Coordinates of C-alpha atoms and ligand atoms in Angstrom, one line a residue:
M45 CA 28.2 -4.4 11.1
E46 CA 29.6 -6.0 14.2
L47 CA 27.3 -8.1 16.1
L48 CA 24.2 -6.9 14.2
D49 CA 24.8 -9.1 11.3
L50 CA 25.4 -12.6 12.6
G51 CA 27.5 -14.5 10.1
A52 CA 27.4 -11.7 7.6
K53 CA 31.0 -12.1 6.7
E54 CA 30.6 -15.6 5.6
H55 CA 27.1 -14.9 4.2
D56 CA 28.4 -11.9 2.3
E57 CA 25.0 -10.7 1.1
L58 CA 24.1 -7.1 0.5
R59 CA 21.8 -5.8 3.2
Q60 CA 20.8 -2.6 4.8
G61 CA 23.6 -0.4 6.2
E62 CA 26.5 -2.2 4.6
A63 CA 28.8 -0.5 2.2
Y64 CA 29.5 -1.9 -1.1
K65 CA 32.4 -0.9 -3.3
P66 CA 32.0 -2.1 -6.8
F67 CA 34.7 -3.7 -8.8
I68 CA 34.8 -2.0 -12.1
K69 CA 36.3 -3.1 -15.4
D70 CA 37.7 -1.0 -18.3
P71 CA 38.1 2.3 -16.5
N72 CA 40.3 3.7 -19.3
L73 CA 37.7 4.1 -22.0
Y74 CA 36.5 7.5 -20.8
K75 CA 38.0 10.9 -20.3
K76 CA 36.0 11.7 -17.2
H77 CA 35.4 9.3 -14.4
F78 CA 33.0 8.9 -11.6
Y79 CA 33.6 6.8 -8.4
I80 CA 30.5 5.5 -6.6
E81 CA 30.1 3.9 -3.2
S82 CA 26.7 2.4 -2.3
Y83 CA 25.4 1.9 1.1
G84 CA 22.2 0.4 2.4
C85 CA 20.0 -2.2 0.7
A86 CA 20.2 -4.0 -2.6
M87 CA 17.7 -1.5 -4.1
N88 CA 20.4 1.2 -3.6
F89 CA 23.0 -1.0 -5.2
A90 CA 20.7 -1.6 -8.2
D91 CA 20.1 2.2 -8.4
S92 CA 23.8 2.8 -8.6
E93 CA 23.9 0.6 -11.7
V94 CA 21.1 2.8 -13.2
V95 CA 23.1 5.9 -12.3
A96 CA 26.2 4.4 -13.9
S97 CA 24.3 3.9 -17.1
I98 CA 23.0 7.5 -17.1
L99 CA 26.5 8.8 -16.4
Q100 CA 28.1 6.6 -19.0
D101 CA 25.8 8.1 -21.7
Q102 CA 27.2 11.5 -20.6
G103 CA 30.8 10.4 -21.1
F104 CA 31.6 9.4 -17.6
G105 CA 33.3 6.1 -17.1
A106 CA 33.2 4.2 -13.8
T107 CA 36.4 3.9 -11.8
N108 CA 37.2 2.2 -8.6
N109 CA 40.3 4.4 -8.1
I110 CA 38.9 7.4 -6.1
G111 CA 42.0 9.4 -6.9
E112 CA 41.2 9.3 -10.6
A113 CA 37.6 10.5 -10.2
D114 CA 36.2 13.8 -11.4
L115 CA 32.9 13.0 -9.6
I116 CA 32.6 11.2 -6.3
L117 CA 29.1 9.8 -5.5
L118 CA 27.8 8.3 -2.3
N119 CA 24.5 6.4 -2.7
T120 CA 23.3 6.7 0.8
C121 CA 21.0 5.0 3.4
S122 CA 18.9 6.5 6.2
I123 CA 17.5 3.3 7.7
R124 CA 19.2 3.7 11.1
E125 CA 21.1 6.6 12.6
K126 CA 24.3 4.7 12.4
A127 CA 23.9 4.4 8.6
E128 CA 23.8 8.2 8.3
Q129 CA 26.8 8.6 10.7
T130 CA 28.9 6.3 8.5
I131 CA 28.1 8.5 5.4
R132 CA 28.9 11.7 7.3
K133 CA 32.3 10.2 8.3
R134 CA 33.0 9.2 4.7
L135 CA 32.1 12.6 3.4
T136 CA 34.7 14.2 5.7
E137 CA 37.2 11.7 4.4
F138 CA 36.6 13.1 0.9
R139 CA 37.7 16.5 2.0
K140 CA 41.4 15.7 1.2
F141 CA 40.4 14.8 -2.4
K142 CA 38.5 18.0 -2.8
T143 CA 41.5 20.1 -1.6
N144 CA 43.9 18.2 -3.9
K145 CA 41.9 18.4 -7.1
S146 CA 40.2 21.5 -8.2
G147 CA 36.9 21.0 -10.0
L148 CA 36.3 17.7 -8.2
L149 CA 32.5 17.3 -7.5
V150 CA 31.1 15.3 -4.6
G151 CA 27.4 14.2 -4.8
V152 CA 25.1 12.6 -2.3
L153 CA 22.4 10.3 -3.8
G154 CA 19.8 8.0 -2.3
C155 CA 17.8 8.0 0.8
M156 CA 19.9 10.4 2.9
A157 CA 19.8 12.9 0.1
E158 CA 16.0 12.6 0.0
R159 CA 15.6 12.9 3.8
L160 CA 17.9 15.8 4.3
K161 CA 17.4 17.6 1.0
S162 CA 19.3 20.9 0.7
K163 CA 20.1 20.7 4.4
L164 CA 22.9 18.4 3.3
L165 CA 24.6 21.2 1.4
E166 CA 24.5 23.4 4.5
E167 CA 25.6 20.7 6.9
E168 CA 28.2 19.1 4.8
K169 CA 29.9 22.0 3.1
L170 CA 31.9 19.9 0.7
V171 CA 28.8 18.5 -1.1
D172 CA 28.0 19.9 -4.6
L173 CA 25.1 17.7 -5.6
V174 CA 22.1 16.3 -3.8
V175 CA 20.0 13.9 -5.8
G176 CA 17.0 11.8 -4.5
P177 CA 16.2 8.3 -5.7
D178 CA 13.6 9.4 -8.3
A179 CA 15.7 12.2 -9.8
Y180 CA 18.6 10.3 -11.3
R181 CA 17.6 11.2 -14.9
S182 CA 18.4 14.8 -14.0
L183 CA 22.0 14.0 -13.1
P184 CA 23.5 15.3 -16.3
I185 CA 21.9 18.7 -15.9
L186 CA 22.7 18.8 -12.2
I187 CA 26.4 18.0 -13.0
E188 CA 26.5 20.8 -15.5
E189 CA 25.1 23.2 -12.9
A190 CA 27.5 22.0 -10.3
E191 CA 30.4 22.5 -12.7
T192 CA 29.6 26.2 -12.9
G193 CA 29.9 26.4 -9.2
Q194 CA 26.2 26.3 -8.3
K195 CA 24.9 23.9 -5.7
A196 CA 22.6 21.4 -7.5
V197 CA 19.6 19.7 -5.8
N198 CA 16.8 17.5 -7.1
V199 CA 14.9 15.5 -4.6
L200 CA 11.5 15.4 -6.2
L201 CA 9.8 12.0 -5.7
S202 CA 7.7 10.6 -8.5
R203 CA 4.6 8.5 -8.7
D204 CA 5.7 6.6 -11.8
E205 CA 9.5 6.7 -12.2
T206 CA 10.8 3.1 -12.5
Y207 CA 13.8 3.7 -14.8
A208 CA 12.3 0.9 -16.8
D209 CA 14.0 1.8 -20.1
I210 CA 17.5 2.3 -18.6
S211 CA 19.8 -0.6 -19.0
P212 CA 21.9 -0.8 -15.8
I213 CA 25.7 -1.1 -16.1
R214 CA 26.6 -4.0 -13.9
L215 CA 29.2 -2.6 -11.4
D216 CA 30.1 -5.6 -9.3
S217 CA 30.1 -8.2 -11.9
N218 CA 31.1 -11.6 -10.8
S219 CA 29.0 -12.1 -14.0
V220 CA 26.9 -14.8 -12.2
S221 CA 24.3 -12.9 -10.1
A222 CA 22.5 -9.7 -10.9
F223 CA 19.8 -7.6 -9.3
V224 CA 16.7 -6.6 -11.3
S225 CA 14.6 -3.9 -9.8
I226 CA 10.8 -4.7 -10.3
M227 CA 9.2 -2.0 -8.2
R228 CA 10.0 1.2 -6.3
G229 CA 8.8 2.9 -3.1
C230 CA 6.6 1.5 -0.3
N231 CA 3.0 2.2 0.8
N232 CA 3.2 0.2 4.0
M233 CA 4.0 2.9 6.6
C234 CA 5.5 0.6 9.2
S235 CA 5.8 3.1 12.0
F236 CA 9.6 2.8 12.6
C237 CA 10.5 3.0 9.0
V238 CA 11.9 5.9 7.0
V239 CA 11.7 4.2 3.6
P240 CA 8.2 5.4 2.6
F241 CA 9.5 9.0 3.1
T242 CA 12.8 8.5 1.2
R243 CA 11.5 6.4 -1.6
G244 CA 7.9 7.6 -2.0
R245 CA 4.8 5.8 -3.2
E246 CA 4.9 2.2 -4.4
R247 CA 5.0 1.6 -8.2
S248 CA 5.6 -1.4 -10.3
R249 CA 7.9 -1.6 -13.3
D250 CA 6.7 -2.6 -16.8
A251 CA 6.8 -6.4 -16.9
H252 CA 8.0 -6.4 -20.5
S253 CA 11.1 -4.4 -19.5
I254 CA 11.8 -6.7 -16.5
L255 CA 11.6 -9.7 -18.8
A256 CA 13.7 -8.1 -21.5
E257 CA 16.4 -7.2 -18.9
S258 CA 16.4 -10.7 -17.4
I259 CA 16.7 -12.3 -20.9
D260 CA 19.5 -10.0 -21.7
L261 CA 21.4 -10.9 -18.5
F262 CA 20.9 -14.6 -19.2
E263 CA 22.2 -14.2 -22.7
K264 CA 25.3 -12.4 -21.3
G265 CA 26.0 -15.5 -19.2
Y266 CA 24.4 -14.6 -15.8
K267 CA 23.0 -17.5 -14.0
E268 CA 21.0 -15.9 -11.1
I269 CA 18.6 -13.0 -10.9
T270 CA 17.3 -11.5 -7.8
L271 CA 14.0 -9.5 -8.3
L272 CA 14.1 -6.5 -6.0
G273 CA 11.6 -4.4 -4.3
Q274 CA 10.7 -3.3 -0.7
N275 CA 7.6 -5.4 -1.0
V276 CA 7.8 -7.6 -4.1
D277 CA 4.6 -9.5 -3.3
S278 CA 2.5 -6.4 -4.0
Y279 CA 3.9 -6.2 -7.5
Y280 CA 1.0 -5.3 -9.8
W281 CA 1.3 -4.0 -13.3
I282 CA -1.4 -3.6 -15.9
D283 CA -0.5 -4.4 -19.4
E284 CA -2.5 -1.8 -21.3
V285 CA -2.2 -3.5 -24.7
N286 CA -4.1 -6.6 -23.6
T287 CA -5.6 -5.2 -20.4
H288 CA -4.1 -7.9 -18.3
A289 CA -2.9 -7.4 -14.7
V290 CA 0.4 -9.1 -14.0
T291 CA 0.8 -10.2 -10.4
F292 CA 4.1 -11.1 -8.7
A293 CA 3.3 -14.9 -9.0
E294 CA 2.9 -14.4 -12.8
L295 CA 6.0 -12.3 -13.1
L296 CA 8.0 -14.9 -11.2
E297 CA 6.8 -17.6 -13.5
K298 CA 7.7 -15.5 -16.6
I299 CA 11.2 -15.1 -15.4
A300 CA 11.5 -18.7 -14.4
L301 CA 10.5 -19.8 -17.9
I302 CA 13.5 -17.9 -19.5
S303 CA 15.6 -21.0 -18.8
P304 CA 15.9 -23.8 -16.3
Q305 CA 19.6 -22.8 -16.1
L306 CA 18.6 -19.4 -14.7
R307 CA 18.0 -19.2 -11.0
V308 CA 15.5 -16.8 -9.7
R309 CA 15.4 -15.2 -6.2
F310 CA 13.5 -12.3 -4.8
S311 CA 13.6 -9.9 -1.9
T312 CA 11.8 -8.7 0.2
S313 CA 8.4 -10.2 1.0
H314 CA 6.0 -8.5 3.5
P315 CA 4.4 -11.4 5.4
K316 CA 0.9 -9.9 4.8
D317 CA 1.3 -9.9 1.0
I318 CA 2.9 -13.3 0.2
T319 CA 0.1 -15.3 -1.4
D320 CA -0.4 -19.1 -2.0
D321 CA -0.1 -18.3 -5.7
V322 CA 3.5 -17.2 -5.1
L323 CA 4.2 -20.2 -2.9
F324 CA 2.8 -22.7 -5.5
T325 CA 4.8 -21.0 -8.2
I326 CA 8.0 -21.4 -6.2
A327 CA 7.1 -25.1 -5.6
K328 CA 6.4 -25.6 -9.3
Y329 CA 9.7 -24.4 -10.7
D330 CA 13.0 -26.0 -9.7
N331 CA 14.9 -22.8 -10.7
I332 CA 12.9 -20.5 -8.4
C333 CA 14.9 -20.8 -5.2
N334 CA 13.3 -22.3 -2.1
Y335 CA 14.1 -19.3 0.0
I336 CA 11.9 -16.6 1.5
H337 CA 13.0 -13.6 3.5
L338 CA 10.0 -12.9 5.8
P339 CA 10.7 -10.1 8.2
I340 CA 8.9 -10.6 11.5
Q341 CA 10.3 -7.4 13.3
S342 CA 8.7 -8.4 16.6
G343 CA 7.0 -11.5 18.1
N344 CA 4.6 -9.6 20.3
N345 CA 1.1 -8.6 19.2
R346 CA 1.0 -5.3 21.0
V347 CA 4.4 -4.2 19.6
L348 CA 3.5 -5.4 16.1
Q349 CA 0.4 -3.2 16.3
L350 CA 2.5 -0.2 17.4
M351 CA 4.8 -1.0 14.5
N352 CA 1.8 -1.0 12.2
R353 CA 2.9 -4.4 10.7
T354 CA -0.8 -5.4 10.2
Y355 CA -0.3 -9.1 11.2
T356 CA -0.4 -10.9 14.5
R357 CA 2.1 -13.5 15.8
E358 CA -0.6 -16.2 15.3
W359 CA -1.1 -15.1 11.7
Y360 CA 2.6 -15.0 11.0
K361 CA 3.1 -18.5 12.5
A362 CA 0.3 -19.8 10.2
K363 CA 2.2 -18.2 7.3
V364 CA 5.4 -20.1 8.2
E365 CA 3.4 -23.3 8.4
R366 CA 1.9 -22.7 5.0
I367 CA 5.3 -22.0 3.5
R368 CA 6.6 -25.3 5.0
E369 CA 3.5 -27.2 3.8
I370 CA 3.8 -26.0 0.2
I371 CA 7.6 -25.8 0.0
P372 CA 8.9 -28.4 2.5
D373 CA 12.6 -27.6 2.3
C374 CA 12.1 -23.8 2.1
G375 CA 14.9 -21.6 3.7
I376 CA 13.4 -18.8 5.8
S377 CA 15.2 -15.8 7.0
T378 CA 13.9 -12.7 8.8
D379 CA 14.5 -9.2 10.1
I380 CA 14.1 -8.4 13.8
I381 CA 14.0 -5.0 15.6
C382 CA 14.4 -5.2 19.4
G383 CA 13.9 -2.4 21.9
F384 CA 11.1 -0.7 20.0
C385 CA 9.1 1.9 22.0
T386 CA 7.5 0.5 25.1
E387 CA 8.8 -3.1 24.5
T388 CA 8.9 -4.9 27.8
E389 CA 11.0 -7.9 28.8
E390 CA 8.0 -10.2 28.2
D391 CA 7.4 -8.7 24.8
H392 CA 11.0 -9.3 24.0
Q393 CA 10.7 -12.9 25.1
D394 CA 7.8 -13.3 22.6
T395 CA 10.2 -12.4 19.9
I396 CA 12.7 -15.0 21.1
D397 CA 9.8 -17.5 21.2
I398 CA 8.7 -16.9 17.6
M399 CA 12.4 -17.1 16.4
K400 CA 12.5 -20.6 17.9
Y401 CA 9.1 -21.5 16.5
S402 CA 10.1 -20.3 13.0
R403 CA 13.5 -21.9 13.1
Y404 CA 15.0 -19.2 11.0
D405 CA 18.0 -20.2 8.9
Y406 CA 19.3 -16.7 9.1
A407 CA 18.3 -13.3 10.6
Y408 CA 19.3 -9.7 10.3
M409 CA 19.0 -8.2 13.8
Y410 CA 18.9 -4.6 14.8
F411 CA 18.0 -2.5 17.8
Y412 CA 15.5 0.3 17.3
S413 CA 16.9 3.5 16.0
E414 CA 14.4 6.4 16.0
R415 CA 14.1 8.1 12.6
P416 CA 12.9 11.7 12.4
G417 CA 9.6 12.1 10.6
T418 CA 8.4 8.5 11.0
L419 CA 5.1 7.7 12.6
A420 CA 6.8 6.2 15.7
S421 CA 9.0 9.3 16.2
K422 CA 5.8 11.4 16.2
R423 CA 3.6 9.2 18.3
F424 CA 5.8 7.2 20.7
K425 CA 8.7 7.8 23.1
D426 CA 11.9 6.0 22.3
D427 CA 11.9 4.9 25.9
I428 CA 14.2 1.8 26.0
P429 CA 17.7 2.8 27.2
E430 CA 20.4 1.9 24.7
E431 CA 22.1 -0.4 27.1
E432 CA 18.9 -2.4 27.4
K433 CA 18.4 -2.5 23.7
K434 CA 21.9 -3.8 23.2
R435 CA 21.4 -6.5 25.9
R436 CA 18.2 -7.7 24.2
L437 CA 20.0 -7.7 20.8
T438 CA 22.8 -9.8 22.2
E439 CA 20.3 -12.3 23.4
I440 CA 18.5 -12.4 20.1
V441 CA 21.9 -12.8 18.2
D442 CA 22.8 -15.6 20.5
V443 CA 19.5 -17.4 19.9
Q444 CA 19.9 -17.0 16.1
Y445 CA 23.5 -18.3 16.4
H446 CA 22.2 -21.6 17.6
L447 CA 19.3 -21.7 15.2
S448 CA 21.6 -21.1 12.2
L449 CA 24.1 -23.7 13.5
K450 CA 21.3 -26.2 14.0
S451 CA 19.9 -25.5 10.5
N452 CA 23.3 -26.1 9.0
Q453 CA 23.9 -29.2 11.0
N454 CA 20.7 -30.6 9.6
D455 CA 22.2 -30.4 6.2
I456 CA 25.2 -32.6 6.9
G457 CA 25.0 -35.7 4.7
K458 CA 22.7 -34.0 2.1
T459 CA 23.7 -33.2 -1.4
F460 CA 22.9 -29.8 -2.9
R461 CA 23.0 -28.1 -6.3
I462 CA 25.4 -25.2 -5.8
L463 CA 25.8 -22.3 -8.2
V464 CA 29.6 -21.5 -8.0
D465 CA 30.1 -17.8 -7.7
G466 CA 33.7 -17.4 -6.8
E467 CA 36.7 -18.6 -4.8
S468 CA 36.4 -18.9 -1.1
K469 CA 37.8 -15.8 0.6
K470 CA 39.6 -17.8 3.2
D471 CA 41.2 -20.4 0.9
A472 CA 41.8 -20.1 -2.8
N473 CA 41.9 -23.9 -3.1
F474 CA 38.1 -23.9 -2.4
W475 CA 35.2 -22.8 -4.5
K476 CA 32.2 -21.0 -3.0
G477 CA 28.6 -20.9 -4.0
R478 CA 25.0 -21.0 -2.8
N479 CA 22.4 -23.7 -2.6
D480 CA 18.7 -23.3 -3.3
Q481 CA 18.0 -22.2 0.2
N482 CA 20.6 -19.4 -0.1
K483 CA 23.1 -21.0 2.2
V484 CA 26.8 -20.5 1.4
A485 CA 28.7 -23.7 0.6
V486 CA 32.4 -24.2 0.1
F487 CA 34.2 -27.2 -1.3
E488 CA 37.7 -28.1 -2.5
K489 CA 38.5 -27.3 -6.1
K490 CA 40.7 -30.3 -7.0
N491 CA 40.9 -30.9 -10.7
H492 CA 37.3 -31.1 -11.8
G493 CA 37.5 -28.3 -14.3
I494 CA 34.8 -26.3 -12.5
L495 CA 34.3 -22.7 -13.6
I496 CA 32.6 -19.8 -12.0
G497 CA 28.9 -19.9 -13.0
D498 CA 28.8 -23.7 -13.1
Y499 CA 26.1 -25.7 -11.2
V500 CA 27.6 -28.6 -9.3
Q501 CA 26.3 -31.2 -6.9
V502 CA 28.1 -30.9 -3.5
K503 CA 27.8 -33.3 -0.6
I504 CA 27.9 -31.6 2.8
N505 CA 30.2 -33.1 5.3
S506 CA 30.4 -30.4 8.0
C507 CA 29.5 -26.8 8.8
T508 CA 29.9 -23.7 10.8
K509 CA 26.9 -21.4 11.7
G510 CA 27.4 -19.5 8.4
T511 CA 28.8 -22.0 5.9
L512 CA 28.3 -25.5 4.7
L513 CA 31.6 -27.4 3.9
G514 CA 31.3 -30.2 1.4
E515 CA 32.9 -32.1 -1.5
F516 CA 32.2 -32.1 -5.2
V517 CA 30.1 -35.0 -6.3
S518 CA 29.2 -34.3 -10.0
F519 CA 28.1 -31.6 -12.4
Ligands
LIG259 N1 11.0 -3.5 3.0 C1 11.7 -4.4 3.8 C2 12.7 -3.9 4.7 C3 13.3 -2.6 4.5 S1 14.3 -2.0 5.8 C4 10.7 -5.1 4.6 O1 9.6 -4.6 4.9 O2 11.0 -6.2 4.9 C5 15.2 -3.4 6.3 C6 15.1 -3.7 7.8 O3 15.7 -2.7 8.6 C7 13.7 -3.8 8.3 O4 13.1 -5.0 8.0 C8 13.9 -3.6 9.8 O5 14.1 -4.8 10.4 C9 15.1 -2.7 9.8 N2 14.7 -1.3 10.2 C10 13.9 -0.5 9.5 N3 13.8 0.7 10.2 C11 14.5 0.6 11.4 C12 14.7 1.4 12.5 N4 14.2 2.6 12.6 N5 15.5 0.9 13.5 C13 16.1 -0.3 13.4 N6 15.9 -1.1 12.4 C14 15.1 -0.7 11.3
LIG260 FE1 9.7 0.0 5.6 FE2 7.6 -1.5 6.2 FE3 7.9 -0.5 3.8 FE4 9.6 -2.4 4.7 S1 7.3 -2.7 4.4 S2 10.1 -0.6 3.6 S3 9.8 -1.9 6.8 S4 7.6 0.7 5.6
LIG261 FE1 18.4 2.4 3.3 FE2 17.0 3.6 1.6 FE3 17.4 1.0 1.3 S1 16.9 3.9 3.7 S2 17.6 0.4 3.4 S3 18.9 2.6 1.2 S4 15.6 2.0 0.8

């Protein structure tokens, strides 16, 4: 995502607006095949794994060879206009596959399906299926309808669907890290954001099913689980059997107790909802990573109010202090939007100021993109010219560059426990992994007998803004 995602290439984490093409094993077991591409956030990626499970039960095997597919699916994102443009472009690229293979079906899933509904069928004439995020269970029926030449649509949102009983098929599978969805939807109504409209009301998944899925992953050899939700800290699920309400802090603890060998991460926290209980739980367990993604969006109180973020800069700063007090070595990253409606140069400088105050290790930075139907699009004028938005973004990216570099330089000389998740993309003689703070570290393989999925102690000798470079110390 060009300059929007500073260091994203080295920090190859799945975030909003990025495409993810899964690596799929065993494509030859099935007669019919589906090919799926996921765009957007980790929630979408996790949903694609639920979709894969539903389709596999119907006799469709996953393939990463698009030419072999009987069904092409795009799991889409609407967060910014550019995300939707990418999907439209991709859909037109599918035209050649449609003309070459009769009976080939093309389906749009996810947030863009939800936002545009049947309009997508009219606008993008080659689409056969449109299925919203809460309607994946109806995929088999919709595929049958589409096979008879009808256009098939289901974009009903649900108040209780969490796909709790569906066992996701892991599509990427480095077999080390997996996403586990713990809640769906969002009730926050940040004025710029389309998610409450595309994903519906917030609901939490049955804690027993989350625990069961996590145990199963650990038993299959996974070493790291990321608990997913748009706002994980408001997780709240009532166990009707013993009438006990499970909070996010309790859920985190339950997952951490599966094994000290299983790392636990989570994403995303809304600053207003992250409690001391959660912070103390992170501090208590070594295997809960000391890393919090805490989106600020803007550092100016007036803009924060227009955004409906419900906190002030002073409140946010106090939260950062509290995190550092309870978890001294906690990594903190953020999301920033610049050029929101009415944002002045002084307001923009407040954002720069809070970035420096918070000393973010990493940031996802965007300029405002008006989304139809959101509160901001109805109430405020998108009045900052694109050139100016880009200028402000460049400044923000530059500030973050220095903060990331400084943060990494501070780690030189330290030794970290790294979970090895693969080879370095740049040099196959190096292993790559992450530390507790979610920073990427690389180190020379040599002949230590290290395997993917091992935890190793690595001493850091140098760095770039996106990567720590070190040497193996011990297992
Ligand atoms: N639920 C998460 C984030 C979801 S969207 C949270 O609240 O943290 C991810 C990020 O995309 C947001 O944090 C925001 O920075 C950005 N974003 C959302 N809507 C946007 C818009 N209309 N224009 C630009 N960026 C946007
Ligand atoms: Fe969007 Fe705000 Fe909900 Fe995040 S918390 S998904 S930014 S409405
Ligand atoms: Fe995009 Fe939907 Fe996620 S809009 S960021 S895919 S929730």
